Short mmCIF file of C-alpha atoms in Angstrom, two decimals:
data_model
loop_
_atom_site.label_atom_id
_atom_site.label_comp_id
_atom_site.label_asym_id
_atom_site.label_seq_id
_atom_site.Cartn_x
_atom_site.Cartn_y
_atom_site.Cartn_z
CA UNK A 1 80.18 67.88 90.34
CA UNK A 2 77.98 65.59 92.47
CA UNK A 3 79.77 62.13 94.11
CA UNK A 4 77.56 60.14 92.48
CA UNK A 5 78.06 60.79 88.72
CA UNK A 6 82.22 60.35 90.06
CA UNK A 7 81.49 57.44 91.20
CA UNK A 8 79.29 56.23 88.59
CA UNK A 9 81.92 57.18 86.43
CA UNK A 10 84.84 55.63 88.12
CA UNK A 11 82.67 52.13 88.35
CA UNK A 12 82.03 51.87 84.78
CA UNK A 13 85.37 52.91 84.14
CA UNK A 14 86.76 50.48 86.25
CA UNK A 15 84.37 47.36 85.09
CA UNK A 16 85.12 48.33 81.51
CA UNK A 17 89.12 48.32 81.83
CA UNK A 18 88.97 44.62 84.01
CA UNK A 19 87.47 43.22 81.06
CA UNK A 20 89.98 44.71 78.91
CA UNK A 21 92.58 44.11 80.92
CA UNK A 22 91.58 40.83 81.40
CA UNK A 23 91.09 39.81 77.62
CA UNK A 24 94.60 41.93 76.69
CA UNK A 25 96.85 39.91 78.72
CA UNK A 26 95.26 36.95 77.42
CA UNK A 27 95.90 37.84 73.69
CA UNK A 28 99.48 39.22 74.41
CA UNK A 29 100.58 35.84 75.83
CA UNK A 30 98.79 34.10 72.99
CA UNK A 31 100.30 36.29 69.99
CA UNK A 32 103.55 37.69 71.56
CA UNK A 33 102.38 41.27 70.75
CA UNK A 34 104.26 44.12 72.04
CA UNK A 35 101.46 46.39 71.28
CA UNK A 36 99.06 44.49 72.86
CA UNK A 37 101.31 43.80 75.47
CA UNK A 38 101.23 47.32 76.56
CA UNK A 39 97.61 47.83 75.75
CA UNK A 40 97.14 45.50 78.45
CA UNK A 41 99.93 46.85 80.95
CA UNK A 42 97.56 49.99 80.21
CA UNK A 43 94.85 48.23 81.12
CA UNK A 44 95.82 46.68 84.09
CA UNK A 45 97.10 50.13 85.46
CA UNK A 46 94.23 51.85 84.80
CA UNK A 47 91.91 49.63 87.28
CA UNK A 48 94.39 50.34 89.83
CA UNK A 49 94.15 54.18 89.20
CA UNK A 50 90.21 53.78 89.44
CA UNK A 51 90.41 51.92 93.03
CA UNK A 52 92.83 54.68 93.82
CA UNK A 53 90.11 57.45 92.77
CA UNK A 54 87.44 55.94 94.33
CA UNK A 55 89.12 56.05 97.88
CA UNK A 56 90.27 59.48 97.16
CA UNK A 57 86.54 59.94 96.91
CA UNK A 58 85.73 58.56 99.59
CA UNK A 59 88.57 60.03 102.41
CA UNK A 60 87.55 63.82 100.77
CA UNK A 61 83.92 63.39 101.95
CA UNK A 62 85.49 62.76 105.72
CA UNK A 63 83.98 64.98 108.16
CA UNK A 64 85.64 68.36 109.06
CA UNK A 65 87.68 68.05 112.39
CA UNK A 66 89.56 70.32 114.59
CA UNK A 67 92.59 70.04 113.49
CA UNK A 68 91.30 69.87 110.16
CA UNK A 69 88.97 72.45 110.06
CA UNK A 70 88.30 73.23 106.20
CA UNK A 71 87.80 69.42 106.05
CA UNK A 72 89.61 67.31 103.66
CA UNK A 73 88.24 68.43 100.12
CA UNK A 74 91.94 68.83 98.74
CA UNK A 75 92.81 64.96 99.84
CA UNK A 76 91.18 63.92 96.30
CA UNK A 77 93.94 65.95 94.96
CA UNK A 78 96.71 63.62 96.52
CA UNK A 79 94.96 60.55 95.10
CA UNK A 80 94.51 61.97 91.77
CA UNK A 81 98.08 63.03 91.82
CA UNK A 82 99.16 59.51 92.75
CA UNK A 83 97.40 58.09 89.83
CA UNK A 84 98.90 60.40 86.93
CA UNK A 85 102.05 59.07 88.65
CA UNK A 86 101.08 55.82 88.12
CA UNK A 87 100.19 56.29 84.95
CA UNK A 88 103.00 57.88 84.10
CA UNK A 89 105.59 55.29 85.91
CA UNK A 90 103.54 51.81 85.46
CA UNK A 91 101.60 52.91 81.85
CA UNK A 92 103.94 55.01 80.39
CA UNK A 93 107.54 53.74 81.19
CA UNK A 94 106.82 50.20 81.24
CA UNK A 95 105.78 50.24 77.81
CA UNK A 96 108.41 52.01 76.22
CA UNK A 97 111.08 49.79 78.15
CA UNK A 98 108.97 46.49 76.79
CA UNK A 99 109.26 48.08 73.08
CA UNK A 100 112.37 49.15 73.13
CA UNK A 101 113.54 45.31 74.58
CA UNK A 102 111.18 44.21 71.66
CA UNK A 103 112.89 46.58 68.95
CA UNK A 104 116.97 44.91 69.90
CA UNK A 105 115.38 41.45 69.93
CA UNK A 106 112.42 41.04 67.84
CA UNK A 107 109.92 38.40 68.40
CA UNK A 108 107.87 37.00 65.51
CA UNK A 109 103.96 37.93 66.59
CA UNK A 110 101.35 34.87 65.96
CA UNK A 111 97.65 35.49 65.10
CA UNK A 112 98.08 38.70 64.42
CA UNK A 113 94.31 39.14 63.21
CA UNK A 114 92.70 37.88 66.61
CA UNK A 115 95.16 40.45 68.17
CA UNK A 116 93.14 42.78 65.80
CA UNK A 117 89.92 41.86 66.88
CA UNK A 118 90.41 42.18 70.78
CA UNK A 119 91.45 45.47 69.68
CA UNK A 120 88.24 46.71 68.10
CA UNK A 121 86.38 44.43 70.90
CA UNK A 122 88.36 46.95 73.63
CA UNK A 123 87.68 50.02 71.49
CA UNK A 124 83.76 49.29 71.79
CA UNK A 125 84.42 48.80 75.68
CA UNK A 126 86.80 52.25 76.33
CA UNK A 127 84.03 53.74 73.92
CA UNK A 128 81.19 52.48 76.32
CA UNK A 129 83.14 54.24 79.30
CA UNK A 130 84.35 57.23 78.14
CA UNK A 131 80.78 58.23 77.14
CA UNK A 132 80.04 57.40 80.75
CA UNK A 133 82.61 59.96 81.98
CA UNK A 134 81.46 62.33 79.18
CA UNK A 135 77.83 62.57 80.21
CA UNK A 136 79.03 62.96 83.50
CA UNK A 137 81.19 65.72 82.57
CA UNK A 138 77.99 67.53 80.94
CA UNK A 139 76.27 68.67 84.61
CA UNK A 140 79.19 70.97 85.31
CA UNK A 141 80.56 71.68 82.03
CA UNK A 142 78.21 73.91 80.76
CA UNK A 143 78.71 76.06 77.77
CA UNK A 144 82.86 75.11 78.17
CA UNK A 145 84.80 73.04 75.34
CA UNK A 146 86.29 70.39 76.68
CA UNK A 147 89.50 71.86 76.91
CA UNK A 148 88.57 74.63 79.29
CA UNK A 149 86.56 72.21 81.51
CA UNK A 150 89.70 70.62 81.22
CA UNK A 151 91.56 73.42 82.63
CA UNK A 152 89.18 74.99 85.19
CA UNK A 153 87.24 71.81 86.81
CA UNK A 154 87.70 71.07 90.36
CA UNK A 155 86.71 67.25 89.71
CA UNK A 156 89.93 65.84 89.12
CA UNK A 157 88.78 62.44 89.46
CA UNK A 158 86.36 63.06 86.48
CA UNK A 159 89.16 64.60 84.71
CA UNK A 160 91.55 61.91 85.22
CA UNK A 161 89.25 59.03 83.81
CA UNK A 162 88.50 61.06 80.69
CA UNK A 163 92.23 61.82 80.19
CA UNK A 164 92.61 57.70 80.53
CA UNK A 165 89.46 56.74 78.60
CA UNK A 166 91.23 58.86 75.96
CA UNK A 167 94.61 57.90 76.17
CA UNK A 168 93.60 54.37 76.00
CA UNK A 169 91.49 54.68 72.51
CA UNK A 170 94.20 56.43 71.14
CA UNK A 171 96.11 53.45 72.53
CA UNK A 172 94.11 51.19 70.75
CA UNK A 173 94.22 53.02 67.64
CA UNK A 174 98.15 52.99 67.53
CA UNK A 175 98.32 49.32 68.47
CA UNK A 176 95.84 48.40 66.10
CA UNK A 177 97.73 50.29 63.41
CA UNK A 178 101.17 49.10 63.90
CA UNK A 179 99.86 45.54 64.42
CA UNK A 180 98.19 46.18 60.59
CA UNK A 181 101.68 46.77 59.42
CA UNK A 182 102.99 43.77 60.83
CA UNK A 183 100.39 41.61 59.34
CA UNK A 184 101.45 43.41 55.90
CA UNK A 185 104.87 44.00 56.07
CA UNK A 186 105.56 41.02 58.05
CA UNK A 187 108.19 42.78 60.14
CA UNK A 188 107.55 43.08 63.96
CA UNK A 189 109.67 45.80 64.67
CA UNK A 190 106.17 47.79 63.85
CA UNK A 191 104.56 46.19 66.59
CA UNK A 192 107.41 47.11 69.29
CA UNK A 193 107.04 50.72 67.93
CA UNK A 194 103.92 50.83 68.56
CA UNK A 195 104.48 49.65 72.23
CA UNK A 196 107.42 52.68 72.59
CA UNK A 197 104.12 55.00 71.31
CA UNK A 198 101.85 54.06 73.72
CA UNK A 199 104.26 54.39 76.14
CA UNK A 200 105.16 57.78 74.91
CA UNK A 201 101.26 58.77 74.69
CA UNK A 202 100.61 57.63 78.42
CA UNK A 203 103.47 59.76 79.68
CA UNK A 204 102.21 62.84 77.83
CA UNK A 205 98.71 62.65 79.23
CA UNK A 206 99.90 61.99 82.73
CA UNK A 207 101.62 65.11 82.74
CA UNK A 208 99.07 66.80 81.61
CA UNK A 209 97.10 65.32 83.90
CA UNK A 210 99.58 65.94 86.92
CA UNK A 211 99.91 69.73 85.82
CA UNK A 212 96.48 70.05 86.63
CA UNK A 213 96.27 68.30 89.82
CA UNK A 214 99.26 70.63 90.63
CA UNK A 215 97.48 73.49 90.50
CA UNK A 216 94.51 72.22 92.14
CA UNK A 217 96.45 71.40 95.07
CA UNK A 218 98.07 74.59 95.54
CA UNK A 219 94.50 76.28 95.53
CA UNK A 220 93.37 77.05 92.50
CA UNK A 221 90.87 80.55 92.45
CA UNK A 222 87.57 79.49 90.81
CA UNK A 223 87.44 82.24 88.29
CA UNK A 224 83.20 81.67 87.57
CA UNK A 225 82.71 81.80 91.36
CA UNK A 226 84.49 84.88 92.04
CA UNK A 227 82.67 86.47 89.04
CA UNK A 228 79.68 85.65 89.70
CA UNK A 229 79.62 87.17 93.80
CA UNK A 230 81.52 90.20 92.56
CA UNK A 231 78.48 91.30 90.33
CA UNK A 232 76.27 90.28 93.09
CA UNK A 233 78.11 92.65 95.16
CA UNK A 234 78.11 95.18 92.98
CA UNK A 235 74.50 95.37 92.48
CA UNK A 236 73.56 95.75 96.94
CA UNK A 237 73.47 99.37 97.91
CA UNK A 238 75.15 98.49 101.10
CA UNK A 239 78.47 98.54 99.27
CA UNK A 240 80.00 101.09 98.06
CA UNK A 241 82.91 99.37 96.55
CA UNK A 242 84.02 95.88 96.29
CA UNK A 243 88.06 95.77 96.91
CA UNK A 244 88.79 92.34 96.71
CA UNK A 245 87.35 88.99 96.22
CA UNK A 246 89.05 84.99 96.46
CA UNK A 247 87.05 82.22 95.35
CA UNK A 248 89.42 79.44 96.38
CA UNK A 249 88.70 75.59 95.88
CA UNK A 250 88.87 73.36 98.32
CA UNK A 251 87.76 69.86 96.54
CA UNK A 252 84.23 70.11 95.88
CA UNK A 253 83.95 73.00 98.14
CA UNK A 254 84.97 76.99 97.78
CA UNK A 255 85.98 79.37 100.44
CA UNK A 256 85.05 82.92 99.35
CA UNK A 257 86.55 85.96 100.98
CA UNK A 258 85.74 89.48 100.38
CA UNK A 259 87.08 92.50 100.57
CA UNK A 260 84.88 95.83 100.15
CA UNK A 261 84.03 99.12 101.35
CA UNK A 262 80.04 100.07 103.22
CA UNK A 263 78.95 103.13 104.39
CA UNK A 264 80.71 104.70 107.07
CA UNK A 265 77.53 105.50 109.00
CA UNK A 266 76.28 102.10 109.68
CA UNK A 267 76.12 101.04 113.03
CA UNK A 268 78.21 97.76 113.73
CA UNK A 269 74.92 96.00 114.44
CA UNK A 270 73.59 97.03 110.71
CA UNK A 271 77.05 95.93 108.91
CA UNK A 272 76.75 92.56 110.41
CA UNK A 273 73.12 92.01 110.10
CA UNK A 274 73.34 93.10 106.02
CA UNK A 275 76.67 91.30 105.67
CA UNK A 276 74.55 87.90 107.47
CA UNK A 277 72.29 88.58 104.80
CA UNK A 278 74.37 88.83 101.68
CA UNK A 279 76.38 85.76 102.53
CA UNK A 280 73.57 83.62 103.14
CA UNK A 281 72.40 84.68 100.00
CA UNK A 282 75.71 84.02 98.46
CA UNK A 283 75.35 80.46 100.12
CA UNK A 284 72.32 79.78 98.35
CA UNK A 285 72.93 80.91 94.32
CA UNK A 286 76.09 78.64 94.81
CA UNK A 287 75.78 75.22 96.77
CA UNK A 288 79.37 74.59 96.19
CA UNK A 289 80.51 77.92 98.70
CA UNK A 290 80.78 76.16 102.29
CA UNK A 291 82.78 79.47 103.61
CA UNK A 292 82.44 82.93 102.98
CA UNK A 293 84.50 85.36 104.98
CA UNK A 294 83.70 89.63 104.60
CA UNK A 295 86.02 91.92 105.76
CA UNK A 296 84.80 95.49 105.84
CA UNK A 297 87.92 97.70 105.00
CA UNK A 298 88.37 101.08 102.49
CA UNK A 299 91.54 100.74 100.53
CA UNK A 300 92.96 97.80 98.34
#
């Protein structure tokens, strides 16, 4: 995943959501909606997360130090992270704790329809931005569903504005729903259920959300990588058996290690000239390696 469709991403993301946000808050104050209340604490939260991805951007594409000598890939990880906390803390609890106040003391919710229509107003906007992230998503997805981009991307600050461009139609679909009822039924207590909901949806996305950061930060393997220079491997005379392989991630970068077994009659000058060769080559049919490392050995 290139930097720039991130960030292109994350800016459209983040200029959607301020108008949103923006317009939300408005309408809450005006019509005392719960929903829309927490539509906009949504909102609001997200543009935070997006400034938070963006430097996490930015501080991963640092140049590699001594002390840090990998570089520091994994540090849009952390940043990520700290947003599906957010998310999960600001988005998620705040709105249930403003519905359930809303649910012991109701409050009567005024011009309920204009409420409606800065609803469908923000689901043309979250529309206009999720297909954004979405066509960004396309240049690594591939042949994946969604779901197992989902599960094996490395670009977690793609994944984490999809998961929010979701979350918040859904949102808006709930909050335009219970604020329906309301306007038929006449009873608010709809509309402060509707807040606990969104509340309730926001937390379950930022887990999911954080249980894939999780993993990413550990070092996840990078299952298409390691596939992909095993059968490479397999196919060079010069090896007679490929033990091992590790594709690990490292941000946008993968360290690749291998493990295999070469002739016992080269010379140490031929094993390191073919082994130059074949991860050079390795280098080039996948930009995103930065570090392969072959050790010659004959048992697993």
């Amino acid at each position: 995943m290139s930097h720039s469709n991130s960030t292109s991403a994350i800016i459209v993301a983040f200029a959607a959501n301020l108008g949103i946000a923006l317009t939300k808050t408005g309408a809450a104050v005006w019509t005392g909606s719960g929903s829309l209340l927490a539509e906009a604490i949504h909102s609001v939260a997200d543009c935070g997360n997006q400034v938070l991805l963006f430097i996490g951007m930015k501080r991963s594409a640092r140049t590699a130090t001594q002390q840090h000598p990998m570089g520091y890939g994994r540090e849009a990880y952390i940043w990520s992270m700290m947003v599906a906390i957010t998310l999960f803390s600001v988005g998620g609890l705040f709105s249930i704790h403003e519905g359930w106040l809303r649910y012991h003391e109701p409050q009567a919710v005024e011009n309920a329809g204009i409420a409606l229509t800065i609803l469908a107003i923000a689901v043309v906007l979250e529309g206009f931005s999720l297909r954004a992230a979405l066509g960004a998503m396309e240049s690594e997805r591939g042949d994946r569903k969604i779901w197992q981009w989902f599960k094996e991307t490395q670009s977690s600050e793609l994944m984490v504005v999809i998961g929010e461009d979701l979350a918040a139609l859904l949102g808006l679909v709930i909050a335009a729903a219970m604020l329906g009822l309301t306007m038929v039924t006449g009873n608010s207590l709809y509309d402060a259920i509707g807040s606990m909901l969104i509340g309730a949806l926001l937390i379950v996305v930022a887990i999911l959300i954080g249980r894939e950061v999780h993993s990413l930060l550990l070092g996840e393997a990078d299952a298409q990588i390691r596939d992909a220079v095993h059968r490479y491997l397999e196919k060079q005379s010069c090896v007679t058996r490929v033990l091992n392989i590790w594709a690990i991630s490292h941000g946008s970068q993968v360290m690749v290690a291998v493990k295999a077994e070469m002739p016992p009659n080269l010379s140490v000058g031929e094993a390191v000239e073919l082994i130059n060769g074949m991860e050079k080559q390795i280098k080039t049919d996948h930009r995103r390696i930065n570090w392969v490392f072959f050790e010659i050995d004959n048992s697993d």
